[in-house]
Amino acid sequence: MLEYVKTILLKVSFDRMLFEKELRKAFKFLVADELLQLKQWCYDQFSGKYLFIINRVFAKLQP
């Protein structure tokens, strides 16, 4: 499921609102370990463009 979420995020990364919506939806499907992996991947891939969104969405996730 993690790879599917990554694929979706890559496809919607052109739009800020879609990106945030899909990132939030990922929390419904992924377990804690996968969410930590997704968090790191998002920072690696999108921190230059969507840092604020990533920080806000993952703020409640504890390492």
Tab-separated table of N, CA, C and O in Angstrom:
chain	number	residue	atom	x	y	z
A	1	MET	N	0.823	-1.197	0.000
A	1	MET	CA	0.000	0.000	0.000
A	1	MET	C	0.866	1.260	0.000
A	1	MET	O	0.483	2.275	-0.565
A	2	LEU	N	2.018	1.168	0.624
A	2	LEU	CA	2.915	2.324	0.679
A	2	LEU	C	3.339	2.758	-0.725
A	2	LEU	O	3.328	3.953	-1.035
A	3	GLU	N	3.679	1.808	-1.552
A	3	GLU	CA	4.100	2.148	-2.916
A	3	GLU	C	2.953	2.781	-3.708
A	3	GLU	O	3.174	3.690	-4.513
A	4	TYR	N	1.756	2.312	-3.466
A	4	TYR	CA	0.582	2.892	-4.124
A	4	TYR	C	0.407	4.355	-3.711
A	4	TYR	O	0.171	5.227	-4.556
A	5	VAL	N	0.539	4.635	-2.424
A	5	VAL	CA	0.405	6.010	-1.924
A	5	VAL	C	1.481	6.899	-2.538
A	5	VAL	O	1.202	8.028	-2.949
A	6	LYS	N	2.692	6.395	-2.624
A	6	LYS	CA	3.779	7.171	-3.234
A	6	LYS	C	3.456	7.502	-4.691
A	6	LYS	O	3.682	8.629	-5.146
A	7	THR	N	2.933	6.522	-5.410
A	7	THR	CA	2.570	6.734	-6.813
A	7	THR	C	1.513	7.822	-6.948
A	7	THR	O	1.623	8.706	-7.795
A	8	ILE	N	0.506	7.754	-6.101
A	8	ILE	CA	-0.561	8.761	-6.130
A	8	ILE	C	0.004	10.139	-5.820
A	8	ILE	O	-0.309	11.122	-6.508
A	9	LEU	N	0.845	10.237	-4.809
A	9	LEU	CA	1.408	11.539	-4.446
A	9	LEU	C	2.256	12.120	-5.575
A	9	LEU	O	2.213	13.332	-5.819
A	10	LEU	N	2.999	11.287	-6.241
A	10	LEU	CA	3.781	11.765	-7.388
A	10	LEU	C	2.863	12.298	-8.488
A	10	LEU	O	3.162	13.320	-9.111
A	11	LYS	N	1.750	11.620	-8.708
A	11	LYS	CA	0.831	12.024	-9.786
A	11	LYS	C	0.060	13.297	-9.470
A	11	LYS	O	-0.318	14.028	-10.389
A	12	VAL	N	-0.195	13.562	-8.198
A	12	VAL	CA	-0.965	14.763	-7.846
A	12	VAL	C	-0.073	15.895	-7.341
A	12	VAL	O	-0.569	16.933	-6.914
A	13	SER	N	1.228	15.729	-7.411
A	13	SER	CA	2.144	16.726	-6.854
A	13	SER	C	2.125	18.062	-7.596
A	13	SER	O	2.693	19.036	-7.118
A	14	PHE	N	1.440	18.128	-8.713
A	14	PHE	CA	1.319	19.395	-9.434
A	14	PHE	C	0.362	20.362	-8.743
A	14	PHE	O	0.399	21.565	-8.988
A	15	ASP	N	-0.489	19.844	-7.848
A	15	ASP	CA	-1.511	20.665	-7.202
A	15	ASP	C	-1.393	20.551	-5.684
A	15	ASP	O	-1.464	19.458	-5.133
A	16	ARG	N	-1.207	21.676	-5.016
A	16	ARG	CA	-1.010	21.710	-3.568
A	16	ARG	C	-2.169	21.089	-2.806
A	16	ARG	O	-1.977	20.294	-1.885
A	17	MET	N	-3.387	21.436	-3.176
A	17	MET	CA	-4.556	20.943	-2.448
A	17	MET	C	-4.742	19.432	-2.628
A	17	MET	O	-5.056	18.717	-1.668
A	18	LEU	N	-4.558	18.948	-3.846
A	18	LEU	CA	-4.657	17.506	-4.094
A	18	LEU	C	-3.572	16.742	-3.343
A	18	LEU	O	-3.822	15.673	-2.787
A	19	PHE	N	-2.377	17.303	-3.341
A	19	PHE	CA	-1.275	16.664	-2.635
A	19	PHE	C	-1.599	16.506	-1.152
A	19	PHE	O	-1.447	15.427	-0.583
A	20	GLU	N	-2.073	17.567	-0.537
A	20	GLU	CA	-2.403	17.505	0.888
A	20	GLU	C	-3.550	16.531	1.148
A	20	GLU	O	-3.516	15.750	2.101
A	21	LYS	N	-4.554	16.558	0.304
A	21	LYS	CA	-5.700	15.661	0.466
A	21	LYS	C	-5.261	14.198	0.410
A	21	LYS	O	-5.653	13.389	1.267
A	22	GLU	N	-4.453	13.854	-0.580
A	22	GLU	CA	-3.998	12.474	-0.728
A	22	GLU	C	-3.035	12.071	0.390
A	22	GLU	O	-3.048	10.925	0.844
A	23	LEU	N	-2.235	13.007	0.846
A	23	LEU	CA	-1.326	12.716	1.951
A	23	LEU	C	-2.114	12.419	3.222
A	23	LEU	O	-1.809	11.484	3.953
A	24	ARG	N	-3.148	13.189	3.470
A	24	ARG	CA	-4.007	12.933	4.638
A	24	ARG	C	-4.740	11.598	4.513
A	24	ARG	O	-4.903	10.887	5.498
A	25	LYS	N	-5.172	11.251	3.322
A	25	LYS	CA	-5.853	9.971	3.106
A	25	LYS	C	-4.932	8.791	3.403
A	25	LYS	O	-5.392	7.728	3.824
A	26	ALA	N	-3.654	8.976	3.195
A	26	ALA	CA	-2.700	7.893	3.431
A	26	ALA	C	-2.738	7.418	4.882
A	26	ALA	O	-2.481	6.243	5.166
A	27	PHE	N	-3.084	8.298	5.803
A	27	PHE	CA	-3.142	7.931	7.215
A	27	PHE	C	-4.222	6.880	7.488
A	27	PHE	O	-4.147	6.177	8.490
A	28	LYS	N	-5.203	6.778	6.623
A	28	LYS	CA	-6.272	5.801	6.801
A	28	LYS	C	-5.828	4.395	6.391
A	28	LYS	O	-6.396	3.410	6.849
A	29	PHE	N	-4.833	4.310	5.524
A	29	PHE	CA	-4.457	3.037	4.927
A	29	PHE	C	-3.150	2.447	5.446
A	29	PHE	O	-2.923	1.251	5.312
A	30	LEU	N	-2.290	3.282	5.978
A	30	LEU	CA	-0.956	2.819	6.339
A	30	LEU	C	-0.808	2.607	7.842
A	30	LEU	O	-1.431	3.306	8.640
A	31	VAL	N	0.045	1.666	8.204
A	31	VAL	CA	0.359	1.433	9.611
A	31	VAL	C	1.503	2.369	10.013
A	31	VAL	O	2.127	3.015	9.168
A	32	ALA	N	1.788	2.418	11.316
A	32	ALA	CA	2.750	3.387	11.857
A	32	ALA	C	4.119	3.317	11.185
A	32	ALA	O	4.703	4.347	10.844
A	33	ASP	N	4.629	2.112	10.995
A	33	ASP	CA	5.945	1.969	10.376
A	33	ASP	C	5.952	2.505	8.945
A	33	ASP	O	6.901	3.176	8.518
A	34	GLU	N	4.894	2.228	8.211
A	34	GLU	CA	4.791	2.723	6.837
A	34	GLU	C	4.657	4.244	6.816
A	34	GLU	O	5.193	4.902	5.921
A	35	LEU	N	3.970	4.801	7.803
A	35	LEU	CA	3.831	6.255	7.864
A	35	LEU	C	5.177	6.928	8.103
A	35	LEU	O	5.453	7.993	7.533
A	36	LEU	N	6.008	6.310	8.921
A	36	LEU	CA	7.350	6.865	9.136
A	36	LEU	C	8.170	6.818	7.853
A	36	LEU	O	8.895	7.768	7.531
A	37	GLN	N	8.035	5.732	7.113
A	37	GLN	CA	8.725	5.631	5.824
A	37	GLN	C	8.200	6.668	4.841
A	37	GLN	O	8.984	7.297	4.107
A	38	LEU	N	6.889	6.849	4.837
A	38	LEU	CA	6.278	7.836	3.947
A	38	LEU	C	6.730	9.245	4.310
A	38	LEU	O	7.009	10.055	3.426
A	39	LYS	N	6.810	9.517	5.594
A	39	LYS	CA	7.257	10.843	6.052
A	39	LYS	C	8.650	11.146	5.508
A	39	LYS	O	8.880	12.220	4.935
A	40	GLN	N	9.576	10.208	5.670
A	40	GLN	CA	10.936	10.416	5.183
A	40	GLN	C	10.953	10.579	3.664
A	40	GLN	O	11.645	11.449	3.128
A	41	TRP	N	10.189	9.765	2.970
A	41	TRP	CA	10.119	9.851	1.520
A	41	TRP	C	9.573	11.214	1.077
A	41	TRP	O	10.085	11.820	0.132
A	42	CYS	N	8.538	11.685	1.752
A	42	CYS	CA	7.956	12.991	1.414
A	42	CYS	C	8.971	14.113	1.606
A	42	CYS	O	9.074	15.014	0.763
A	43	TYR	N	9.715	14.063	2.703
A	43	TYR	CA	10.753	15.076	2.911
A	43	TYR	C	11.819	14.998	1.822
A	43	TYR	O	12.276	16.032	1.333
A	44	ASP	N	12.193	13.792	1.453
A	44	ASP	CA	13.204	13.627	0.405
A	44	ASP	C	12.712	14.130	-0.949
A	44	ASP	O	13.460	14.747	-1.703
A	45	GLN	N	11.460	13.864	-1.278
A	45	GLN	CA	10.914	14.173	-2.600
A	45	GLN	C	10.347	15.589	-2.726
A	45	GLN	O	10.475	16.205	-3.776
A	46	PHE	N	9.692	16.086	-1.669
A	46	PHE	CA	8.877	17.286	-1.815
A	46	PHE	C	9.177	18.410	-0.826
A	46	PHE	O	8.433	19.386	-0.780
A	47	SER	N	10.239	18.312	-0.047
A	47	SER	CA	10.483	19.341	0.967
A	47	SER	C	10.725	20.715	0.347
A	47	SER	O	10.398	21.736	0.954
A	48	GLY	N	11.240	20.751	-0.848
A	48	GLY	CA	11.463	22.037	-1.495
A	48	GLY	C	10.178	22.719	-1.929
A	48	GLY	O	10.098	23.944	-1.982
A	49	LYS	N	9.150	21.925	-2.188
A	49	LYS	CA	7.904	22.465	-2.724
A	49	LYS	C	6.783	22.517	-1.686
A	49	LYS	O	6.007	23.465	-1.661
A	50	TYR	N	6.693	21.480	-0.842
A	50	TYR	CA	5.555	21.344	0.068
A	50	TYR	C	5.974	21.140	1.524
A	50	TYR	O	5.304	20.432	2.276
A	51	LEU	N	7.058	21.761	1.934
A	51	LEU	CA	7.557	21.577	3.296
A	51	LEU	C	6.503	21.905	4.346
A	51	LEU	O	6.304	21.153	5.303
A	52	PHE	N	5.807	23.017	4.188
A	52	PHE	CA	4.799	23.430	5.161
A	52	PHE	C	3.686	22.394	5.278
A	52	PHE	O	3.262	22.039	6.381
A	53	ILE	N	3.219	21.876	4.157
A	53	ILE	CA	2.151	20.874	4.162
A	53	ILE	C	2.636	19.594	4.842
A	53	ILE	O	1.931	19.019	5.678
A	54	ILE	N	3.813	19.145	4.497
A	54	ILE	CA	4.353	17.922	5.087
A	54	ILE	C	4.489	18.079	6.595
A	54	ILE	O	4.099	17.188	7.358
A	55	ASN	N	5.036	19.194	7.030
A	55	ASN	CA	5.179	19.441	8.468
A	55	ASN	C	3.828	19.417	9.161
A	55	ASN	O	3.680	18.830	10.237
A	56	ARG	N	2.840	20.052	8.568
A	56	ARG	CA	1.514	20.143	9.178
A	56	ARG	C	0.829	18.774	9.234
A	56	ARG	O	0.267	18.406	10.261
A	57	VAL	N	0.900	18.023	8.169
A	57	VAL	CA	0.214	16.729	8.114
A	57	VAL	C	0.870	15.729	9.064
A	57	VAL	O	0.177	14.972	9.738
A	58	PHE	N	2.190	15.749	9.151
A	58	PHE	CA	2.884	14.778	9.987
A	58	PHE	C	3.149	15.287	11.407
A	58	PHE	O	3.800	14.592	12.188
A	59	ALA	N	2.621	16.432	11.763
A	59	ALA	CA	2.888	17.006	13.092
A	59	ALA	C	2.453	16.085	14.218
A	59	ALA	O	3.099	16.022	15.266
A	60	LYS	N	1.359	15.353	14.044
A	60	LYS	CA	0.857	14.495	15.113
A	60	LYS	C	1.513	13.129	15.146
A	60	LYS	O	1.325	12.380	16.089
A	61	LEU	N	2.278	12.793	14.126
A	61	LEU	CA	2.921	11.488	14.057
A	61	LEU	C	4.179	11.484	14.924
A	61	LEU	O	5.079	12.274	14.707
A	62	GLN	N	4.219	10.594	15.882
A	62	GLN	CA	5.382	10.491	16.775
A	62	GLN	C	6.334	9.430	16.249
A	62	GLN	O	5.904	8.351	15.862
A	63	PRO	N	7.642	9.718	16.277
A	63	PRO	CA	8.630	8.736	15.792
A	63	PRO	C	8.723	7.528	16.702
A	63	PRO	O	8.355	7.481	17.779
